[in-house]
mmCIF file of C-alpha atoms and ligand atoms in Angstrom:
data_model
loop_
_atom_site.group_PDB
_atom_site.id
_atom_site.type_symbol
_atom_site.label_atom_id
_atom_site.label_comp_id
_atom_site.label_asym_id
_atom_site.label_seq_id
_atom_site.Cartn_x
_atom_site.Cartn_y
_atom_site.Cartn_z
ATOM 1 C CA MET A 1 -10.321 -17.735 -22.869
ATOM 2 C CA LYS A 2 -11.398 -19.099 -19.049
ATOM 3 C CA LYS A 3 -14.546 -17.960 -16.903
ATOM 4 C CA ILE A 4 -14.336 -16.487 -13.855
ATOM 5 C CA ILE A 5 -17.887 -16.816 -12.058
ATOM 6 C CA MET A 6 -17.955 -14.534 -8.272
ATOM 7 C CA GLN A 7 -20.732 -16.376 -6.477
ATOM 8 C CA PRO A 8 -23.225 -15.114 -4.860
ATOM 9 C CA SER A 9 -23.314 -12.758 -6.781
ATOM 10 C CA GLY A 10 -23.220 -14.844 -10.114
ATOM 11 C CA LYS A 11 -21.358 -12.185 -11.854
ATOM 12 C CA GLU A 12 -18.850 -14.106 -14.588
ATOM 13 C CA ILE A 13 -15.744 -12.278 -16.077
ATOM 14 C CA ASP A 14 -13.224 -13.629 -19.055
ATOM 15 C CA CYS A 15 -9.633 -14.462 -17.346
ATOM 16 C CA PRO A 16 -7.412 -14.584 -21.007
ATOM 17 C CA ALA A 17 -4.805 -17.874 -20.763
ATOM 18 C CA GLY A 18 -2.089 -17.827 -18.222
ATOM 19 C CA GLU A 19 -3.463 -14.088 -16.332
ATOM 20 C CA THR A 20 -3.900 -14.278 -12.011
ATOM 21 C CA VAL A 21 -7.573 -14.395 -10.804
ATOM 22 C CA LEU A 22 -6.635 -11.251 -8.780
ATOM 23 C CA PHE A 23 -5.345 -9.190 -12.088
ATOM 24 C CA VAL A 24 -8.431 -9.922 -14.107
ATOM 25 C CA LEU A 25 -10.826 -9.451 -11.046
ATOM 26 C CA GLU A 26 -8.863 -5.717 -10.736
ATOM 27 C CA LYS A 27 -8.764 -5.181 -14.902
ATOM 28 C CA GLN A 28 -12.805 -5.080 -14.014
ATOM 29 C CA GLY A 29 -12.753 -2.942 -11.184
ATOM 30 C CA TYR A 30 -13.397 -5.321 -8.360
ATOM 31 C CA ALA A 31 -11.824 -4.524 -4.860
ATOM 32 C CA LEU A 32 -9.556 -7.591 -4.314
ATOM 33 C CA PRO A 33 -7.647 -7.048 -0.768
ATOM 34 C CA ASN A 34 -4.239 -7.209 -2.092
ATOM 35 C CA ASN A 35 -0.678 -6.115 -1.121
ATOM 36 C CA CYS A 36 2.665 -8.206 -1.746
ATOM 37 C CA ARG A 37 1.706 -9.978 -5.099
ATOM 38 C CA ALA A 38 3.562 -12.530 -4.962
ATOM 39 C CA GLY A 39 2.196 -14.979 -2.541
ATOM 40 C CA ALA A 40 3.537 -13.799 0.732
ATOM 41 C CA CYS A 41 0.692 -12.314 2.676
ATOM 42 C CA GLY A 42 -2.582 -14.122 2.267
ATOM 43 C CA GLU A 43 -4.007 -10.832 1.662
ATOM 44 C CA CYS A 44 -5.767 -12.546 -1.347
ATOM 45 C CA LYS A 45 -7.027 -15.101 0.303
ATOM 46 C CA ILE A 46 -10.647 -16.603 -1.204
ATOM 47 C CA LYS A 47 -12.594 -19.992 -1.290
ATOM 48 C CA VAL A 48 -12.536 -21.899 -4.818
ATOM 49 C CA LEU A 49 -16.027 -23.074 -4.645
ATOM 50 C CA SER A 50 -15.292 -25.370 -7.783
ATOM 51 C CA GLY A 51 -13.317 -25.664 -10.683
ATOM 52 C CA LYS A 52 -9.395 -26.333 -10.584
ATOM 53 C CA PHE A 53 -6.275 -23.177 -10.508
ATOM 54 C CA ASP A 54 -2.799 -23.509 -9.942
ATOM 55 C CA GLN A 55 -1.692 -21.744 -7.487
ATOM 56 C CA GLY A 56 1.735 -21.463 -8.450
ATOM 57 C CA PHE A 57 4.296 -21.099 -5.441
ATOM 58 C CA ILE A 58 3.976 -19.292 -2.780
ATOM 59 C CA MET A 59 4.795 -19.014 1.001
ATOM 60 C CA ASP A 60 3.711 -21.480 3.714
ATOM 61 C CA MET A 61 2.786 -18.459 6.570
ATOM 62 C CA ALA A 62 1.114 -16.876 3.814
ATOM 63 C CA LEU A 63 -2.087 -19.813 3.481
ATOM 64 C CA SER A 64 -1.854 -22.819 5.949
ATOM 65 C CA GLN A 65 -2.372 -26.038 4.604
ATOM 66 C CA GLU A 66 -5.266 -26.112 6.585
ATOM 67 C CA ASP A 67 -6.704 -23.889 4.438
ATOM 68 C CA ARG A 68 -5.425 -25.292 1.745
ATOM 69 C CA LYS A 69 -7.352 -28.287 1.968
ATOM 70 C CA LYS A 70 -10.786 -26.514 2.825
ATOM 71 C CA GLY A 71 -10.110 -25.034 -0.954
ATOM 72 C CA TYR A 72 -8.647 -21.447 -0.427
ATOM 73 C CA GLY A 73 -6.520 -19.823 -2.619
ATOM 74 C CA LEU A 74 -4.517 -16.726 -3.059
ATOM 75 C CA MET A 75 -5.684 -14.940 -5.698
ATOM 76 C CA CYS A 76 -2.103 -12.952 -6.643
ATOM 77 C CA MET A 77 -0.520 -16.325 -7.444
ATOM 78 C CA ALA A 78 -3.816 -18.329 -9.383
ATOM 79 C CA LYS A 79 -4.357 -18.968 -12.508
ATOM 80 C CA PRO A 80 -7.383 -20.348 -13.904
ATOM 81 C CA VAL A 81 -6.581 -23.636 -15.102
ATOM 82 C CA SER A 82 -10.190 -25.294 -15.861
ATOM 83 C CA ASP A 83 -12.455 -23.790 -17.816
ATOM 84 C CA VAL A 84 -15.119 -22.061 -15.232
ATOM 85 C CA LEU A 85 -13.643 -20.939 -11.498
ATOM 86 C CA GLU A 86 -16.026 -20.349 -9.039
ATOM 87 C CA ILE A 87 -15.226 -18.706 -6.246
ATOM 88 C CA GLU A 88 -16.570 -16.942 -3.090
ATOM 89 C CA PHE A 89 -16.411 -13.119 -3.876
ATOM 90 C CA GLY A 90 -18.874 -11.365 -1.047
ATOM 91 C CA THR A 91 -21.866 -9.411 -2.239
ATOM 92 C CA GLU A 92 -21.063 -6.137 -0.829
ATOM 93 C CA ASP A 93 -17.601 -6.357 -2.279
ATOM 94 C CA ALA A 94 -18.390 -7.759 -6.084
ATOM 95 C CA GLN A 95 -19.394 -4.664 -6.386
ATOM 96 C CA PRO A 96 -16.986 -2.785 -9.066
ATOM 97 C CA LYS A 97 -15.453 -0.007 -7.463
ATOM 98 C CA LEU A 98 -11.621 0.490 -7.887
ATOM 99 C CA PHE A 99 -9.891 1.947 -11.450
ATOM 100 C CA PRO A 100 -8.652 -0.809 -13.959
ATOM 101 C CA PRO A 101 -4.921 -1.292 -13.554
ATOM 102 C CA VAL A 102 -3.641 0.854 -17.257
ATOM 103 C CA GLU A 103 -0.726 -0.936 -18.284
ATOM 104 C CA ASP A 104 2.562 0.024 -19.720
ATOM 105 C CA SER A 105 1.758 4.146 -19.371
ATOM 106 C CA TRP A 106 4.700 5.883 -20.055
ATOM 107 C CA HIS A 107 5.762 8.880 -17.341
ATOM 108 C CA ILE A 108 8.815 11.166 -17.264
ATOM 109 C CA VAL A 109 10.488 10.966 -14.168
ATOM 110 C CA THR A 110 10.474 14.819 -13.555
ATOM 111 C CA ASP A 111 12.395 14.322 -10.130
ATOM 112 C CA LYS A 112 14.625 12.522 -7.693
ATOM 113 C CA ILE A 113 15.661 13.638 -4.294
ATOM 114 C CA HIS A 114 17.688 11.694 -1.905
ATOM 115 C CA ARG A 115 16.750 12.262 1.356
ATOM 116 C CA THR A 116 18.958 9.034 3.094
ATOM 117 C CA ASP A 117 21.839 6.852 2.572
ATOM 118 C CA LYS A 118 18.782 4.711 1.819
ATOM 119 C CA ILE A 119 15.664 6.316 0.623
ATOM 120 C CA LEU A 120 14.846 8.729 -1.935
ATOM 121 C CA ASP A 121 11.590 10.835 -3.535
ATOM 122 C CA LEU A 122 10.751 10.293 -6.845
ATOM 123 C CA LYS A 123 9.060 12.307 -8.889
ATOM 124 C CA LEU A 124 6.782 10.899 -12.244
ATOM 125 C CA SER A 125 4.724 12.940 -14.857
ATOM 126 C CA PRO A 126 2.128 11.423 -17.177
ATOM 127 C CA LEU A 127 3.230 11.621 -21.364
ATOM 128 C CA GLY A 128 -0.020 10.785 -21.604
ATOM 129 C CA LYS A 129 -3.420 10.597 -20.191
ATOM 130 C CA PRO A 130 -3.133 11.061 -16.306
ATOM 131 C CA ILE A 131 -3.496 8.012 -14.269
ATOM 132 C CA LYS A 132 -6.762 7.868 -11.583
ATOM 133 C CA PHE A 133 -6.606 5.884 -8.515
ATOM 134 C CA TRP A 134 -7.332 6.412 -4.530
ATOM 135 C CA PRO A 135 -4.982 7.484 -1.832
ATOM 136 C CA GLY A 136 -2.977 4.994 -0.353
ATOM 137 C CA GLN A 137 -2.899 2.287 -3.574
ATOM 138 C CA TYR A 138 0.826 1.611 -5.803
ATOM 139 C CA ALA A 139 1.982 1.028 -8.802
ATOM 140 C CA MET A 140 4.495 -0.906 -10.532
ATOM 141 C CA ILE A 141 7.609 0.225 -11.350
ATOM 142 C CA GLY A 142 10.174 -1.868 -13.379
ATOM 143 C CA ASP A 143 11.486 -2.556 -16.873
ATOM 144 C CA ASP A 144 11.449 -5.959 -17.467
ATOM 145 C CA ASP A 145 13.381 -5.939 -21.203
ATOM 146 C CA SER A 146 16.687 -4.810 -18.553
ATOM 147 C CA ASN A 147 16.121 -7.686 -16.250
ATOM 148 C CA HIS A 148 14.511 -5.110 -13.804
ATOM 149 C CA PRO A 149 10.948 -6.396 -12.540
ATOM 150 C CA LEU A 150 7.958 -4.810 -11.710
ATOM 151 C CA ARG A 151 7.956 -3.919 -8.320
ATOM 152 C CA PRO A 152 4.975 -2.158 -5.946
ATOM 153 C CA TYR A 153 5.798 0.852 -4.829
ATOM 154 C CA SER A 154 3.270 3.259 -3.204
ATOM 155 C CA ILE A 155 1.993 6.471 -4.564
ATOM 156 C CA ALA A 156 3.155 9.057 -1.646
ATOM 157 C CA ASN A 157 0.567 11.927 -2.729
ATOM 158 C CA ALA A 158 -3.279 12.169 -3.360
ATOM 159 C CA PRO A 159 -4.597 12.933 -6.857
ATOM 160 C CA LYS A 160 -3.997 15.570 -8.603
ATOM 161 C CA GLY A 161 -5.583 17.226 -12.420
ATOM 162 C CA ASN A 162 -2.071 16.723 -13.340
ATOM 163 C CA GLY A 163 -1.353 13.133 -12.939
ATOM 164 C CA GLU A 164 1.869 14.111 -11.059
ATOM 165 C CA LEU A 165 2.642 10.944 -8.988
ATOM 166 C CA SER A 166 6.261 11.010 -6.008
ATOM 167 C CA PHE A 167 6.809 7.903 -4.616
ATOM 168 C CA ILE A 168 9.675 7.237 -1.776
ATOM 169 C CA ILE A 169 12.118 4.372 -2.230
ATOM 170 C CA THR A 170 13.822 2.420 -0.132
ATOM 171 C CA HIS A 171 17.488 0.721 -2.040
ATOM 172 C CA GLU A 172 17.432 -2.727 -1.010
ATOM 173 C CA GLU A 173 20.650 -4.868 -0.684
ATOM 174 C CA GLY A 174 20.658 -7.556 -3.032
ATOM 175 C CA GLY A 175 17.462 -6.490 -4.802
ATOM 176 C CA LYS A 176 16.882 -6.022 -8.580
ATOM 177 C CA THR A 177 14.640 -3.068 -8.555
ATOM 178 C CA SER A 178 15.072 -0.744 -6.228
ATOM 179 C CA PRO A 179 18.928 -0.268 -6.930
ATOM 180 C CA TRP A 180 17.640 0.183 -10.511
ATOM 181 C CA ILE A 181 15.801 3.382 -9.679
ATOM 182 C CA HIS A 182 18.416 4.870 -7.297
ATOM 183 C CA ASN A 183 21.687 4.175 -9.664
ATOM 184 C CA GLU A 184 19.953 3.973 -13.309
ATOM 185 C CA VAL A 185 16.941 5.822 -13.518
ATOM 186 C CA ASN A 186 17.522 9.439 -14.136
ATOM 187 C CA VAL A 187 15.647 13.127 -14.400
ATOM 188 C CA GLY A 188 14.838 13.477 -17.397
ATOM 189 C CA ASP A 189 13.888 9.123 -17.984
ATOM 190 C CA HIS A 190 11.125 8.137 -19.203
ATOM 191 C CA ILE A 191 9.780 4.740 -17.276
ATOM 192 C CA LYS A 192 6.203 2.781 -18.069
ATOM 193 C CA ILE A 193 4.827 1.756 -15.262
ATOM 194 C CA ASN A 194 1.229 0.066 -14.444
ATOM 195 C CA ALA A 195 -1.565 1.421 -12.104
ATOM 196 C CA PRO A 196 -3.131 1.632 -9.620
ATOM 197 C CA TYR A 197 -3.251 -1.348 -7.472
ATOM 198 C CA GLY A 198 -3.941 -2.235 -3.748
ATOM 199 C CA THR A 199 -6.796 -1.500 -1.421
ATOM 200 C CA PHE A 200 -5.221 0.196 1.881
ATOM 201 C CA LEU A 201 -8.142 2.886 0.969
ATOM 202 C CA GLY A 202 -9.096 5.487 3.083
ATOM 203 C CA ASP A 203 -13.187 5.604 3.295
ATOM 204 C CA PRO A 204 -14.062 9.193 2.637
ATOM 205 C CA ASN A 205 -17.102 8.615 4.482
ATOM 206 C CA VAL A 206 -15.594 7.589 7.964
ATOM 207 C CA ASP A 207 -16.517 10.331 10.336
ATOM 208 C CA THR A 208 -14.324 9.053 13.022
ATOM 209 C CA PRO A 209 -10.412 10.251 14.382
ATOM 210 C CA ILE A 210 -7.711 8.965 12.341
ATOM 211 C CA LEU A 211 -4.907 7.893 13.679
ATOM 212 C CA CYS A 212 -2.221 6.852 11.417
ATOM 213 C CA LEU A 213 1.311 4.869 12.097
ATOM 214 C CA ALA A 214 4.395 4.382 9.693
ATOM 215 C CA SER A 215 8.468 3.629 9.617
ATOM 216 C CA GLY A 216 10.490 4.574 6.586
ATOM 217 C CA SER A 217 9.079 4.655 2.732
ATOM 218 C CA GLY A 218 5.423 3.049 4.914
ATOM 219 C CA LEU A 219 5.306 7.095 5.135
ATOM 220 C CA ALA A 220 4.434 7.260 1.432
ATOM 221 C CA PRO A 221 0.707 5.673 1.860
ATOM 222 C CA ILE A 222 0.091 7.675 4.864
ATOM 223 C CA LEU A 223 0.963 10.863 2.915
ATOM 224 C CA SER A 224 -1.081 10.371 0.162
ATOM 225 C CA LEU A 225 -3.976 9.311 2.690
ATOM 226 C CA LEU A 226 -3.373 11.970 4.678
ATOM 227 C CA ASN A 227 -3.152 14.534 1.972
ATOM 228 C CA ALA A 228 -6.522 13.255 1.178
ATOM 229 C CA TYR A 229 -8.520 13.298 4.478
ATOM 230 C CA LEU A 230 -6.945 16.213 5.431
ATOM 231 C CA SER A 231 -8.063 18.094 2.581
ATOM 232 C CA ARG A 232 -11.652 16.865 1.958
ATOM 233 C CA GLY A 233 -12.167 18.881 5.599
ATOM 234 C CA HIS A 234 -11.892 15.903 7.765
ATOM 235 C CA LYS A 235 -14.084 17.283 11.244
ATOM 236 C CA ASN A 236 -12.030 15.058 13.444
ATOM 237 C CA PRO A 237 -8.512 14.747 14.891
ATOM 238 C CA VAL A 238 -6.066 12.949 12.366
ATOM 239 C CA THR A 239 -2.807 11.887 14.097
ATOM 240 C CA LEU A 240 0.293 10.562 12.972
ATOM 241 C CA LEU A 241 2.941 9.105 14.537
ATOM 242 C CA PHE A 242 6.215 8.539 13.351
ATOM 243 C CA SER A 243 8.665 6.233 13.673
ATOM 244 C CA ALA A 244 12.279 6.931 13.042
ATOM 245 C CA LYS A 245 16.077 6.081 14.118
ATOM 246 C CA THR A 246 17.593 9.157 13.851
ATOM 247 C CA HIS A 247 16.094 13.143 13.517
ATOM 248 C CA ASN A 248 17.844 12.887 10.245
ATOM 249 C CA ASP A 249 15.495 10.405 8.735
ATOM 250 C CA LEU A 250 12.809 11.908 9.537
ATOM 251 C CA LEU A 251 10.764 12.375 5.639
ATOM 252 C CA HIS A 252 9.118 15.199 4.557
ATOM 253 C CA PHE A 253 9.766 16.235 7.388
ATOM 254 C CA GLY A 254 8.840 19.909 6.219
ATOM 255 C CA GLU A 255 6.040 19.071 4.247
ATOM 256 C CA ILE A 256 4.425 17.485 7.404
ATOM 257 C CA LYS A 257 4.806 20.606 9.741
ATOM 258 C CA TYR A 258 2.867 22.468 6.432
ATOM 259 C CA LEU A 259 -0.106 20.027 7.105
ATOM 260 C CA GLU A 260 0.382 21.090 11.331
ATOM 261 C CA SER A 261 0.641 24.915 11.044
ATOM 262 C CA LYS A 262 -2.655 24.454 7.992
ATOM 263 C CA TYR A 263 -5.174 22.317 10.079
ATOM 264 C CA ILE A 264 -6.036 22.560 13.288
ATOM 265 C CA ASN A 265 -7.173 18.799 13.182
ATOM 266 C CA PHE A 266 -4.446 17.382 12.711
ATOM 267 C CA LYS A 267 -1.402 16.163 15.122
ATOM 268 C CA TYR A 268 2.167 15.461 13.987
ATOM 269 C CA LYS A 269 3.977 13.616 16.670
ATOM 270 C CA TYR A 270 7.388 11.279 15.726
ATOM 271 C CA THR A 271 9.948 9.420 17.645
ATOM 272 C CA LEU A 272 13.546 8.643 17.517
ATOM 273 C CA THR A 273 14.458 4.894 18.717
ATOM 274 C CA GLN A 274 18.232 5.432 17.900
ATOM 275 C CA GLU A 275 18.626 9.195 18.871
ATOM 276 C CA SER A 276 18.057 11.009 22.980
ATOM 277 C CA ASN A 277 17.288 14.677 23.818
ATOM 278 C CA LYS A 278 16.270 16.170 20.435
ATOM 279 C CA SER A 279 13.203 18.589 20.795
ATOM 280 C CA GLY A 280 9.531 17.709 20.033
ATOM 281 C CA ALA A 281 10.589 14.313 19.574
ATOM 282 C CA LEU A 282 9.204 11.226 21.629
ATOM 283 C CA GLU A 283 11.412 8.011 22.440
ATOM 284 C CA GLY A 284 11.352 4.937 21.677
ATOM 285 C CA ARG A 285 9.483 2.550 19.862
ATOM 286 C CA ILE A 286 5.702 3.175 18.968
ATOM 287 C CA ASP A 287 4.471 -0.140 21.324
ATOM 288 C CA LYS A 288 6.297 2.216 24.259
ATOM 289 C CA VAL A 289 5.089 5.471 23.198
ATOM 290 C CA LEU A 290 1.803 5.643 21.941
ATOM 291 C CA PRO A 291 -0.118 4.098 25.533
ATOM 292 C CA ASN A 292 1.325 7.231 26.551
ATOM 293 C CA LEU A 293 -0.912 9.338 23.639
ATOM 294 C CA PHE A 294 -3.977 7.197 23.652
ATOM 295 C CA SER A 295 -5.420 5.371 26.167
ATOM 296 C CA ASP A 296 -8.767 4.004 23.940
ATOM 297 C CA LEU A 297 -8.663 3.446 20.657
ATOM 298 C CA SER A 298 -11.748 1.973 19.382
ATOM 299 C CA ASN A 299 -13.274 4.851 18.160
ATOM 300 C CA HIS A 300 -9.996 5.356 15.732
ATOM 301 C CA SER A 301 -9.974 4.236 12.037
ATOM 302 C CA ILE A 302 -6.439 3.432 11.897
ATOM 303 C CA TYR A 303 -3.798 2.937 9.296
ATOM 304 C CA ILE A 304 -0.297 1.398 10.217
ATOM 305 C CA ALA A 305 2.378 0.798 6.852
ATOM 306 C CA GLY A 306 5.736 -0.339 6.916
ATOM 307 C CA GLY A 307 8.138 -3.264 7.043
ATOM 308 C CA ILE A 308 6.907 -6.878 8.004
ATOM 309 C CA LEU A 309 7.507 -6.240 11.710
ATOM 310 C CA PHE A 310 6.457 -2.712 12.092
ATOM 311 C CA VAL A 311 3.136 -3.347 11.397
ATOM 312 C CA LYS A 312 2.968 -6.677 13.564
ATOM 313 C CA SER A 313 4.151 -4.956 16.096
ATOM 314 C CA CYS A 314 1.488 -1.860 16.048
ATOM 315 C CA LYS A 315 -1.076 -4.036 15.686
ATOM 316 C CA GLN A 316 -0.451 -5.911 18.880
ATOM 317 C CA ILE A 317 -0.592 -2.521 20.863
ATOM 318 C CA VAL A 318 -3.084 -0.943 18.983
ATOM 319 C CA ASN A 319 -5.796 -4.227 19.500
ATOM 320 C CA SER A 320 -4.336 -3.897 22.956
ATOM 321 C CA LEU A 321 -5.587 -0.234 22.884
ATOM 322 C CA GLY A 322 -9.262 -1.350 21.715
ATOM 323 C CA ALA A 323 -8.847 -1.177 18.017
ATOM 324 C CA LYS A 324 -12.129 -2.252 16.204
ATOM 325 C CA GLU A 325 -10.167 -4.795 13.433
ATOM 326 C CA GLU A 326 -13.037 -3.248 10.440
ATOM 327 C CA LEU A 327 -11.158 -0.022 11.454
ATOM 328 C CA LEU A 328 -7.781 -1.061 11.041
ATOM 329 C CA HIS A 329 -6.128 -1.090 7.518
ATOM 330 C CA MET A 330 -2.607 -2.672 7.455
ATOM 331 C CA GLU A 331 0.419 -2.099 4.641
ATOM 332 C CA GLU A 332 3.346 -4.335 4.918
ATOM 333 C CA TYR A 333 6.325 -4.082 2.507
ATOM 334 C CA PHE A 334 8.099 -7.496 1.821
ATOM 335 C CA ALA A 335 11.747 -7.203 1.791
ATOM 336 C CA GLN A 336 12.835 -9.852 -0.760
ATOM 337 C CA GLN A 337 10.317 -8.351 -3.725
ATOM 338 C CA ILE A 338 11.702 -4.382 -3.572
HETATM 339 S S1 LIG B 401 -0.008 -13.457 -1.394
HETATM 340 FE FE1 LIG B 401 -1.522 -12.646 -2.537
HETATM 341 S S2 LIG B 401 -0.735 -10.036 -2.174
HETATM 342 FE FE2 LIG B 401 0.044 -10.938 -1.360
#
């Protein structure tokens, strides 16, 4: 058994051989930001103060050579090699605040609805104890026994007492897990999941207007956050701007229109990038339409979720409109791991 010491708090946690630092931190309820769990996004970067670790295979763009020289590592792939690994983990973050993930939690598939050629909704109900999670978190779904590796999928609903979980799953050509879910997993099947993970969380105490930007299955964590904020009685304006190719790609259209009717402070805007003259729709990419909706985003909490390029272009445009770094939350989807 190895030991991880978090500094400056000095708290210690045990790390079984072969486990990653991220895995054991989460197991103990510590909130280390992460997104891809595959050494591709750089979210889980941490400075290692002493000790040795095996970094595993990570992408150059996720951790620069300069950062490596300074002792930084990506904790989603880092496994301690020395008996003690000392890491820098801010006092503020070094507080247990997430629900520890549950592994191999059996669920039954209660619904599977194809929304478009490539996207479906999957609903699961727990066969044991419901999983506790924060809105915006994700689950790992897959079946290692049949060579369908566990992959992260955001939970698309706010927590419910009955433990129901819903997901929006895009069929990725060349992937192993999403084609399995699309083609082989059926209503009534029992599947195992691990959850919850991730730190794309809403701050329940935030007292600002909220802007959510999403495309494709990036809508999933946004739906979870929106439902949580609105049902908790968030008083400030809440806006969702969803980007779709055509009207047929407007996922969960009815459900979101229902929220708009129910909550006076919620506005649903959508923009179509490959269709014009549709009533109610804006036209063009988000970087084109956003400045017409908002001139100053300096007091907004902003949530962005979607593919890498989508998130990157949204980040640029919200920054140009004055978004504050500390109020900006992003969740990128990496096609290679889906
Ligand atoms: S690089 Fe570690 S979570 Fe993405």
